Tab-separated table of C-alpha atoms in Angstrom:
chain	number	residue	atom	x	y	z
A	38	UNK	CA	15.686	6.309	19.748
A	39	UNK	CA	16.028	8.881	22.545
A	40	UNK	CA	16.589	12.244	21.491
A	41	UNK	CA	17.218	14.559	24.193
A	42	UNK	CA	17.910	14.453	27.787
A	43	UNK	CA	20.863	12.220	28.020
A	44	UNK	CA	23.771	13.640	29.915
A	45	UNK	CA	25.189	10.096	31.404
A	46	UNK	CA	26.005	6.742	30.735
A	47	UNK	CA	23.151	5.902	33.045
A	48	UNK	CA	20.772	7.620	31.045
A	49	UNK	CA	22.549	5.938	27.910
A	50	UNK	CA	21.766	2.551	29.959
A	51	UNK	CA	18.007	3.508	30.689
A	52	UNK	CA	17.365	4.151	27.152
A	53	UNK	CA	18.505	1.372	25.835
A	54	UNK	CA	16.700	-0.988	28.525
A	55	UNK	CA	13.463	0.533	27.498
A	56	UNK	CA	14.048	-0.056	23.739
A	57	UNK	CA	16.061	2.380	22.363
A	58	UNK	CA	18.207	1.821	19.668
A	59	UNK	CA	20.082	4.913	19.135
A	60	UNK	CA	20.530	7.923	22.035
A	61	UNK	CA	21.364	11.769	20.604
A	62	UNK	CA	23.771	13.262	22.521
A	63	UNK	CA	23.073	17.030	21.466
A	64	UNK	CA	23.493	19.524	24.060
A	65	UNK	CA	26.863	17.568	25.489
A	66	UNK	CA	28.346	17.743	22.389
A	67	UNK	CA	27.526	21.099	21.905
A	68	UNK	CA	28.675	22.299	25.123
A	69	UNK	CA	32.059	20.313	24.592
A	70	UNK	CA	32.564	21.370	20.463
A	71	UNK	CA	32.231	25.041	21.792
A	72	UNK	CA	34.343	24.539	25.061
A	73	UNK	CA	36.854	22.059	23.727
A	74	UNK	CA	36.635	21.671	20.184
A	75	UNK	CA	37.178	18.226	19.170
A	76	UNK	CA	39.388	17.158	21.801
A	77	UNK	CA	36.162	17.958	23.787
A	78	UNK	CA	34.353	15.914	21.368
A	79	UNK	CA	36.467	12.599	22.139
A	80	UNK	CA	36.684	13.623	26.076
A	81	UNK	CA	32.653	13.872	26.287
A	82	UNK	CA	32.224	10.717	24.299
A	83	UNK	CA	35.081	9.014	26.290
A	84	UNK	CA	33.465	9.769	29.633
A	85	UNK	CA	30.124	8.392	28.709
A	86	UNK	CA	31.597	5.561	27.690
A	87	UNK	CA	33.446	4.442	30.996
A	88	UNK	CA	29.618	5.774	32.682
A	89	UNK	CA	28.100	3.385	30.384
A	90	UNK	CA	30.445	0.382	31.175
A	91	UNK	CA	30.550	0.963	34.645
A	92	UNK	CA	26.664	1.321	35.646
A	93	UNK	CA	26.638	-2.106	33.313
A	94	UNK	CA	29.426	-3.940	35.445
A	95	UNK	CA	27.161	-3.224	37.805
A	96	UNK	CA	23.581	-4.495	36.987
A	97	UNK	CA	25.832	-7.638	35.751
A	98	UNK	CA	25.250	-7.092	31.907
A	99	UNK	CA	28.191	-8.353	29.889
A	100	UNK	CA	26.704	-7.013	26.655
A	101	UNK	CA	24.514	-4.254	25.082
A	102	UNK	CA	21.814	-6.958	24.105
A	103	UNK	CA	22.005	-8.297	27.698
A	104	UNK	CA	20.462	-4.724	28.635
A	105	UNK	CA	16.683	-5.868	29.453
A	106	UNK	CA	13.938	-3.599	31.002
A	107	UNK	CA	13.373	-5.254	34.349
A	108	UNK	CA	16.896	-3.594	34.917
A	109	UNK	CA	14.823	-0.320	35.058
A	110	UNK	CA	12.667	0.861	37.905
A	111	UNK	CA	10.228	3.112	36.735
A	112	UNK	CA	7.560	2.854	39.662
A	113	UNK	CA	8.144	6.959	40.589
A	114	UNK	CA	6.539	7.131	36.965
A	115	UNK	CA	3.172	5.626	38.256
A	116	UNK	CA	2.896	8.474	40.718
A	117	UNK	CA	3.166	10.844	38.744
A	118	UNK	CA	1.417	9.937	35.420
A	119	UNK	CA	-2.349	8.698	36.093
A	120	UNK	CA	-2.280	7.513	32.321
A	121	UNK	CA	0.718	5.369	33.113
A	122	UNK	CA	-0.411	1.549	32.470
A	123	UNK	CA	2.591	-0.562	33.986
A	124	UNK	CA	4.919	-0.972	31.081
A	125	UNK	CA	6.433	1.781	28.088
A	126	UNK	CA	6.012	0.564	25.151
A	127	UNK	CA	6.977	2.135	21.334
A	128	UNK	CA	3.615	3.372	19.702
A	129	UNK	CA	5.184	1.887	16.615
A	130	UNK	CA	5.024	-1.915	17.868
């Protein structure tokens, strides 16, 4: 899982094409409980949600499992990260 950082559906997408399975959204719906209460709540969620299904329309993914890495370009990573070996990868597999 990703926890921290995600403020768009795009970054909802990029998670889960590098092997997330589950994205907290913390801050966002913090900022839209305080602002908005839970009509903020729905909004924020309802947003990400048409992010999400749009930036997949557009890399021509149908479903979440169609989500793959190669759909990701990480190469600015490489630049900055001399450890960086070519791929991310869960410590855990």
């Amino acid at each position: 899982y990703v926890d921290g950082g995600v403020r768009r559906g795009t970054d909802v997408f990029k998670a889960l094409a590098l092997g997330a399975t589950a994205v907290g959204l913390g801050r966002p719906a913090l900022y839209a409980m305080v602002g908005y209460g839970s009509q903020g709540i729905s909004k924020m969620l309802s947003i990400l949600k048409d992010e999400l299904e749009t930036v997949m329309k557009l890399c021509g993914t149908k479903t979440l499992t169609d989500i793959k890495e190669s759909m990701v370009n990480y190469t600015s990573l490489e630049r900055h990260d001399t450890t960086f070996q070519g791929h991310l990868r869960s410590p855990y597999e």
